[in-house]
């Protein structure tokens, strides 16, 4: 079998003495859109933090194009082309929309994404490019967070609960932009509590429960019952 873009194998993760992930396995091919679902505290954010180097992992527990990257620093992992849209967005509040976007471009990786391309994807950001990030609505802030990650021209974009706390109509407008994001071979991991949303955008689903993968399968093939059992443990 050809090397996956990202492989996670037997991944454990800890916060001091507390073990948050237990032997997680995951395989993501180039161009895949993968959904990770699970209840509060299941370990979704921890998985994202581990892949991006904020939490340590054994070198071979995370492989990028066949190379173990588990011990690398956050900046080294970002330079490989792995970008995170963090839960809660974490924008620089006093900087303008455009300054926040430009921070994402610091990595100077070559690729299709530029300020003008982000503004084409989310036109409202161009209109509001000079206002501080805090002056934006939650949905617009989420667009900036996605744009900032894209400015790094990543090969893999991981989006952690991008719909959290947003109105349904805003969530729809953000999800409507996804095909324009992943259309060019960009690989994506979408972390979601909204199961229907997760299924609608992904080809494969992983469900976490108490730090373990409780279900994986093709998004079009997993049944409602299987997901309920894997998600809630009932
Ligand atoms: P949520 O949907 O609430 O974000 P999640 O699936 O992303 O949930 P994590 O945030 O990864 O879950 O949390 C997994 C486990 O690790 C939980 O039991 C949580 O309490 C614990 N945890 C998360 N962050 C820390 C931390 N900084 N220190 C200690 N324990 C933590």
mmCIF file of C-alpha atoms and ligand atoms in Angstrom:
data_model
loop_
_atom_site.group_PDB
_atom_site.id
_atom_site.type_symbol
_atom_site.label_atom_id
_atom_site.label_comp_id
_atom_site.label_asym_id
_atom_site.label_seq_id
_atom_site.Cartn_x
_atom_site.Cartn_y
_atom_site.Cartn_z
ATOM 1 C CA UNK A 1 0.000 0.000 0.000
ATOM 2 C CA UNK A 2 1.352 3.485 -0.851
ATOM 3 C CA UNK A 3 2.389 5.714 2.031
ATOM 4 C CA UNK A 4 -0.444 7.747 3.466
ATOM 5 C CA UNK A 5 -0.004 11.485 3.816
ATOM 6 C CA UNK A 6 -0.532 11.225 7.569
ATOM 7 C CA UNK A 7 -0.495 8.062 9.634
ATOM 8 C CA UNK A 8 -1.171 7.886 13.323
ATOM 9 C CA UNK A 9 -0.286 4.588 14.909
ATOM 10 C CA UNK A 10 -0.609 3.517 18.521
ATOM 11 C CA UNK A 11 -0.738 7.155 19.620
ATOM 12 C CA UNK A 12 -0.891 7.816 23.355
ATOM 13 C CA UNK A 13 -1.121 11.356 24.739
ATOM 14 C CA UNK A 14 -0.819 12.668 28.273
ATOM 15 C CA UNK A 15 -1.465 15.792 30.308
ATOM 16 C CA UNK A 16 1.035 15.118 33.102
ATOM 17 C CA UNK A 17 -0.272 11.896 34.687
ATOM 18 C CA UNK A 18 -3.616 11.959 32.906
ATOM 19 C CA UNK A 19 -3.797 9.823 29.775
ATOM 20 C CA UNK A 20 -6.086 11.439 27.191
ATOM 21 C CA UNK A 21 -5.423 9.224 24.131
ATOM 22 C CA UNK A 22 -4.939 5.444 24.077
ATOM 23 C CA UNK A 23 -3.412 3.740 21.036
ATOM 24 C CA UNK A 24 -5.147 5.860 18.419
ATOM 25 C CA UNK A 25 -4.730 4.686 14.800
ATOM 26 C CA UNK A 26 -5.646 6.787 11.790
ATOM 27 C CA UNK A 27 -4.635 6.857 8.144
ATOM 28 C CA UNK A 28 -5.227 9.786 5.841
ATOM 29 C CA UNK A 29 -4.478 9.796 2.129
ATOM 30 C CA UNK A 30 -3.697 12.777 -0.066
ATOM 31 C CA UNK A 31 -6.883 14.700 -0.853
ATOM 32 C CA UNK A 32 -9.034 12.909 1.722
ATOM 33 C CA UNK A 33 -11.509 14.769 3.904
ATOM 34 C CA UNK A 34 -11.701 12.969 7.236
ATOM 35 C CA UNK A 35 -14.159 13.731 10.000
ATOM 36 C CA UNK A 36 -13.326 13.199 13.666
ATOM 37 C CA UNK A 37 -16.346 13.161 15.929
ATOM 38 C CA UNK A 38 -16.892 12.448 19.598
ATOM 39 C CA UNK A 39 -18.556 13.845 22.701
ATOM 40 C CA UNK A 40 -17.054 16.519 24.958
ATOM 41 C CA UNK A 41 -13.764 15.332 26.374
ATOM 42 C CA UNK A 42 -13.425 12.394 23.965
ATOM 43 C CA UNK A 43 -9.940 13.534 22.917
ATOM 44 C CA UNK A 44 -10.523 15.285 19.576
ATOM 45 C CA UNK A 45 -8.620 18.464 20.435
ATOM 46 C CA UNK A 46 -5.885 16.436 22.090
ATOM 47 C CA UNK A 47 -5.436 14.510 18.845
ATOM 48 C CA UNK A 48 -5.081 17.800 16.929
ATOM 49 C CA UNK A 49 -2.638 19.149 19.523
ATOM 50 C CA UNK A 50 -0.527 16.035 19.282
ATOM 51 C CA UNK A 51 -0.347 16.022 15.474
ATOM 52 C CA UNK A 52 0.654 19.713 15.484
ATOM 53 C CA UNK A 53 3.371 19.183 18.124
ATOM 54 C CA UNK A 54 1.805 21.085 21.031
ATOM 55 C CA UNK A 55 1.733 17.798 22.917
ATOM 56 C CA UNK A 56 4.574 15.342 22.647
ATOM 57 C CA UNK A 57 4.276 11.955 20.985
ATOM 58 C CA UNK A 58 6.682 9.134 20.197
ATOM 59 C CA UNK A 59 8.416 9.869 16.850
ATOM 60 C CA UNK A 60 6.874 6.962 14.959
ATOM 61 C CA UNK A 61 3.393 7.355 16.413
ATOM 62 C CA UNK A 62 2.823 10.163 13.886
ATOM 63 C CA UNK A 63 4.192 9.753 10.373
ATOM 64 C CA UNK A 64 4.087 12.350 7.614
ATOM 65 C CA UNK A 65 4.754 10.909 4.161
ATOM 66 C CA UNK A 66 6.332 7.923 5.877
ATOM 67 C CA UNK A 67 8.637 9.928 8.172
ATOM 68 C CA UNK A 68 8.194 9.900 11.951
ATOM 69 C CA UNK A 69 7.440 13.443 13.124
ATOM 70 C CA UNK A 70 6.186 12.784 16.665
ATOM 71 C CA UNK A 71 9.094 14.529 18.400
ATOM 72 C CA UNK A 72 9.259 17.630 16.207
ATOM 73 C CA UNK A 73 8.588 21.177 17.405
ATOM 74 C CA UNK A 74 5.407 23.053 16.503
ATOM 75 C CA UNK A 75 7.220 25.301 13.986
ATOM 76 C CA UNK A 76 8.934 22.331 12.329
ATOM 77 C CA UNK A 77 5.593 20.571 11.903
ATOM 78 C CA UNK A 78 3.967 23.740 10.521
ATOM 79 C CA UNK A 79 6.838 24.076 8.027
ATOM 80 C CA UNK A 80 6.026 20.597 6.701
ATOM 81 C CA UNK A 81 2.625 21.906 5.616
ATOM 82 C CA UNK A 82 0.348 20.957 8.513
ATOM 83 C CA UNK A 83 -1.949 23.805 9.609
ATOM 84 C CA UNK A 84 -4.479 23.992 12.415
ATOM 85 C CA UNK A 85 -7.624 26.083 12.723
ATOM 86 C CA UNK A 86 -7.779 25.914 16.527
ATOM 87 C CA UNK A 87 -10.896 25.527 18.607
ATOM 88 C CA UNK A 88 -11.873 29.010 19.796
ATOM 89 C CA UNK A 89 -10.099 30.585 16.787
ATOM 90 C CA UNK A 90 -7.333 32.232 18.849
ATOM 91 C CA UNK A 91 -6.959 35.351 16.699
ATOM 92 C CA UNK A 92 -4.763 38.278 17.724
ATOM 93 C CA UNK A 93 -7.539 40.566 19.021
ATOM 94 C CA UNK A 94 -5.838 43.941 18.562
ATOM 95 C CA UNK A 95 -4.551 43.179 15.060
ATOM 96 C CA UNK A 96 -6.641 43.845 11.977
ATOM 97 C CA UNK A 97 -8.226 41.147 9.875
ATOM 98 C CA UNK A 98 -5.509 41.552 7.267
ATOM 99 C CA UNK A 99 -2.689 41.482 9.834
ATOM 100 C CA UNK A 100 -4.104 38.267 11.283
ATOM 101 C CA UNK A 101 -4.179 36.748 7.803
ATOM 102 C CA UNK A 102 -0.623 37.872 7.045
ATOM 103 C CA UNK A 103 0.642 36.134 10.174
ATOM 104 C CA UNK A 104 -0.473 32.883 8.583
ATOM 105 C CA UNK A 105 1.722 33.642 5.589
ATOM 106 C CA UNK A 106 4.947 33.924 7.629
ATOM 107 C CA UNK A 107 5.904 30.381 6.741
ATOM 108 C CA UNK A 108 6.428 31.460 3.101
ATOM 109 C CA UNK A 109 5.479 28.079 1.689
ATOM 110 C CA UNK A 110 4.670 28.205 -1.999
ATOM 111 C CA UNK A 111 1.133 27.430 -3.128
ATOM 112 C CA UNK A 112 -2.135 28.803 -4.436
ATOM 113 C CA UNK A 113 -3.256 30.732 -1.343
ATOM 114 C CA UNK A 114 -2.749 34.491 -1.047
ATOM 115 C CA UNK A 115 -4.628 37.409 0.497
ATOM 116 C CA UNK A 116 -6.569 37.963 -2.720
ATOM 117 C CA UNK A 117 -7.570 34.309 -2.894
ATOM 118 C CA UNK A 118 -8.789 34.363 0.722
ATOM 119 C CA UNK A 119 -10.786 37.518 -0.012
ATOM 120 C CA UNK A 120 -12.354 35.783 -2.995
ATOM 121 C CA UNK A 121 -13.324 32.850 -0.785
ATOM 122 C CA UNK A 122 -14.695 35.093 1.998
ATOM 123 C CA UNK A 123 -15.538 38.491 0.398
ATOM 124 C CA UNK A 124 -16.726 39.955 3.719
ATOM 125 C CA UNK A 125 -13.146 39.783 5.008
ATOM 126 C CA UNK A 126 -11.971 42.121 2.267
ATOM 127 C CA UNK A 127 -14.683 44.620 3.205
ATOM 128 C CA UNK A 128 -13.571 44.430 6.818
ATOM 129 C CA UNK A 129 -9.843 43.966 6.297
ATOM 130 C CA UNK A 130 -8.771 47.009 8.341
ATOM 131 C CA UNK A 131 -10.932 46.468 11.423
ATOM 132 C CA UNK A 132 -9.613 44.698 14.520
ATOM 133 C CA UNK A 133 -10.434 41.015 14.685
ATOM 134 C CA UNK A 134 -12.500 41.573 17.831
ATOM 135 C CA UNK A 135 -14.923 43.809 15.905
ATOM 136 C CA UNK A 136 -16.016 40.862 13.768
ATOM 137 C CA UNK A 137 -18.926 38.523 14.367
ATOM 138 C CA UNK A 138 -18.112 34.982 15.488
ATOM 139 C CA UNK A 139 -18.644 33.632 11.982
ATOM 140 C CA UNK A 140 -16.364 36.240 10.432
ATOM 141 C CA UNK A 141 -13.704 35.485 13.043
ATOM 142 C CA UNK A 142 -13.943 31.831 12.083
ATOM 143 C CA UNK A 143 -13.385 32.817 8.439
ATOM 144 C CA UNK A 144 -10.240 34.715 9.485
ATOM 145 C CA UNK A 145 -9.005 31.670 11.412
ATOM 146 C CA UNK A 146 -9.534 29.459 8.356
ATOM 147 C CA UNK A 147 -7.945 32.081 6.081
ATOM 148 C CA UNK A 148 -4.939 32.395 8.376
ATOM 149 C CA UNK A 149 -4.362 28.634 8.191
ATOM 150 C CA UNK A 150 -4.725 28.652 4.385
ATOM 151 C CA UNK A 151 -2.219 31.522 4.072
ATOM 152 C CA UNK A 152 0.427 29.001 5.163
ATOM 153 C CA UNK A 153 -0.324 27.034 1.980
ATOM 154 C CA UNK A 154 -0.629 23.787 3.933
ATOM 155 C CA UNK A 155 -0.973 20.304 2.481
ATOM 156 C CA UNK A 156 -3.099 19.278 5.455
ATOM 157 C CA UNK A 157 -5.573 21.585 7.182
ATOM 158 C CA UNK A 158 -7.114 20.489 10.476
ATOM 159 C CA UNK A 159 -10.225 22.346 11.592
ATOM 160 C CA UNK A 160 -11.218 21.977 15.233
ATOM 161 C CA UNK A 161 -14.943 22.542 15.825
ATOM 162 C CA UNK A 162 -15.320 25.385 13.365
ATOM 163 C CA UNK A 163 -19.091 25.480 13.843
ATOM 164 C CA UNK A 164 -19.022 25.736 17.637
ATOM 165 C CA UNK A 165 -21.231 28.562 18.914
ATOM 166 C CA UNK A 166 -22.235 29.816 15.468
ATOM 167 C CA UNK A 167 -25.755 30.261 14.076
ATOM 168 C CA UNK A 168 -26.888 27.580 11.582
ATOM 169 C CA UNK A 169 -26.946 30.022 8.649
ATOM 170 C CA UNK A 170 -23.336 31.037 9.375
ATOM 171 C CA UNK A 171 -22.243 27.426 9.762
ATOM 172 C CA UNK A 172 -23.768 26.724 6.372
ATOM 173 C CA UNK A 173 -21.872 29.589 4.730
ATOM 174 C CA UNK A 174 -18.592 28.366 6.189
ATOM 175 C CA UNK A 175 -19.213 24.756 5.182
ATOM 176 C CA UNK A 176 -20.296 25.920 1.710
ATOM 177 C CA UNK A 177 -16.752 27.292 1.300
ATOM 178 C CA UNK A 178 -15.162 23.895 2.031
ATOM 179 C CA UNK A 179 -15.280 22.495 -1.521
ATOM 180 C CA UNK A 180 -13.381 25.598 -2.684
ATOM 181 C CA UNK A 181 -10.777 24.859 -0.015
ATOM 182 C CA UNK A 182 -10.261 21.137 -0.506
ATOM 183 C CA UNK A 183 -10.923 21.139 -4.256
ATOM 184 C CA UNK A 184 -7.267 21.345 -5.205
ATOM 185 C CA UNK A 185 -5.949 18.243 -3.509
ATOM 186 C CA UNK A 186 -5.684 19.817 -0.055
ATOM 187 C CA UNK A 187 -6.256 17.200 2.616
ATOM 188 C CA UNK A 188 -8.516 18.041 5.551
ATOM 189 C CA UNK A 189 -9.392 16.759 9.002
ATOM 190 C CA UNK A 190 -12.646 18.214 10.256
ATOM 191 C CA UNK A 191 -13.352 17.870 13.970
ATOM 192 C CA UNK A 192 -17.050 18.198 14.662
ATOM 193 C CA UNK A 193 -19.629 17.580 17.350
ATOM 194 C CA UNK A 194 -22.335 17.976 14.706
ATOM 195 C CA UNK A 195 -22.490 14.443 13.321
ATOM 196 C CA UNK A 196 -24.653 15.248 10.291
ATOM 197 C CA UNK A 197 -22.259 18.015 9.246
ATOM 198 C CA UNK A 198 -19.279 15.733 9.730
ATOM 199 C CA UNK A 199 -20.819 13.000 7.604
ATOM 200 C CA UNK A 200 -21.871 15.386 4.857
ATOM 201 C CA UNK A 201 -18.372 16.732 4.176
ATOM 202 C CA UNK A 202 -16.151 13.704 4.744
ATOM 203 C CA UNK A 203 -15.294 10.471 2.984
ATOM 204 C CA UNK A 204 -14.228 8.673 6.160
ATOM 205 C CA UNK A 205 -15.245 9.069 9.754
ATOM 206 C CA UNK A 206 -13.391 8.416 12.994
ATOM 207 C CA UNK A 207 -15.278 8.486 16.270
ATOM 208 C CA UNK A 208 -13.393 8.910 19.536
ATOM 209 C CA UNK A 209 -14.715 7.859 22.895
ATOM 210 C CA UNK A 210 -12.736 8.378 26.092
ATOM 211 C CA UNK A 211 -9.464 8.652 24.194
ATOM 212 C CA UNK A 212 -9.946 5.610 21.961
ATOM 213 C CA UNK A 213 -11.127 5.195 18.375
ATOM 214 C CA UNK A 214 -14.541 3.636 18.923
ATOM 215 C CA UNK A 215 -15.543 3.517 15.243
ATOM 216 C CA UNK A 216 -14.107 4.169 11.822
ATOM 217 C CA UNK A 217 -15.736 3.627 8.459
ATOM 218 C CA UNK A 218 -16.735 5.251 5.211
ATOM 219 C CA UNK A 219 -19.011 8.187 5.989
ATOM 220 C CA UNK A 220 -21.624 6.964 3.518
ATOM 221 C CA UNK A 221 -21.701 3.477 5.006
ATOM 222 C CA UNK A 222 -21.719 3.814 8.803
ATOM 223 C CA UNK A 223 -25.176 3.397 10.279
ATOM 224 C CA UNK A 224 -26.938 5.677 12.707
ATOM 225 C CA UNK A 225 -26.900 2.907 15.345
ATOM 226 C CA UNK A 226 -23.188 2.269 14.975
ATOM 227 C CA UNK A 227 -22.484 5.978 15.398
ATOM 228 C CA UNK A 228 -24.745 6.252 18.462
ATOM 229 C CA UNK A 229 -22.972 3.339 20.123
ATOM 230 C CA UNK A 230 -19.525 4.692 19.241
ATOM 231 C CA UNK A 231 -20.356 8.269 20.251
ATOM 232 C CA UNK A 232 -22.327 7.744 23.435
ATOM 233 C CA UNK A 233 -21.201 4.254 24.348
ATOM 234 C CA UNK A 234 -24.783 2.939 24.446
HETATM 235 P P1 LIG B 1 -14.335 19.160 23.516
HETATM 236 O O1 LIG B 1 -15.375 18.848 22.509
HETATM 237 O O2 LIG B 1 -14.879 19.478 24.845
HETATM 238 O O3 LIG B 1 -13.292 20.110 23.038
HETATM 239 P P2 LIG B 1 -12.458 16.998 23.033
HETATM 240 O O4 LIG B 1 -12.972 15.750 22.424
HETATM 241 O O5 LIG B 1 -11.719 17.937 22.145
HETATM 242 O O6 LIG B 1 -13.626 17.743 23.778
HETATM 243 P P3 LIG B 1 -10.110 17.100 24.679
HETATM 244 O O7 LIG B 1 -10.161 18.588 24.865
HETATM 245 O O8 LIG B 1 -9.089 16.548 23.778
HETATM 246 O O9 LIG B 1 -11.531 16.564 24.234
HETATM 247 O O10 LIG B 1 -9.973 16.446 26.125
HETATM 248 C C1 LIG B 1 -9.689 15.066 26.312
HETATM 249 C C2 LIG B 1 -9.468 14.827 27.787
HETATM 250 O O11 LIG B 1 -8.280 15.508 28.197
HETATM 251 C C3 LIG B 1 -10.595 15.351 28.668
HETATM 252 O O12 LIG B 1 -10.781 14.429 29.737
HETATM 253 C C4 LIG B 1 -10.060 16.681 29.171
HETATM 254 O O13 LIG B 1 -10.602 16.983 30.449
HETATM 255 C C5 LIG B 1 -8.575 16.410 29.268
HETATM 256 N N1 LIG B 1 -7.788 17.639 29.046
HETATM 257 C C6 LIG B 1 -7.872 18.451 27.974
HETATM 258 N N2 LIG B 1 -6.996 19.481 28.083
HETATM 259 C C7 LIG B 1 -6.329 19.287 29.244
HETATM 260 C C8 LIG B 1 -5.297 20.002 29.932
HETATM 261 N N3 LIG B 1 -4.759 21.105 29.413
HETATM 262 N N4 LIG B 1 -4.878 19.506 31.117
HETATM 263 C C9 LIG B 1 -5.416 18.369 31.633
HETATM 264 N N5 LIG B 1 -6.390 17.643 31.046
HETATM 265 C C10 LIG B 1 -6.853 18.094 29.872
#
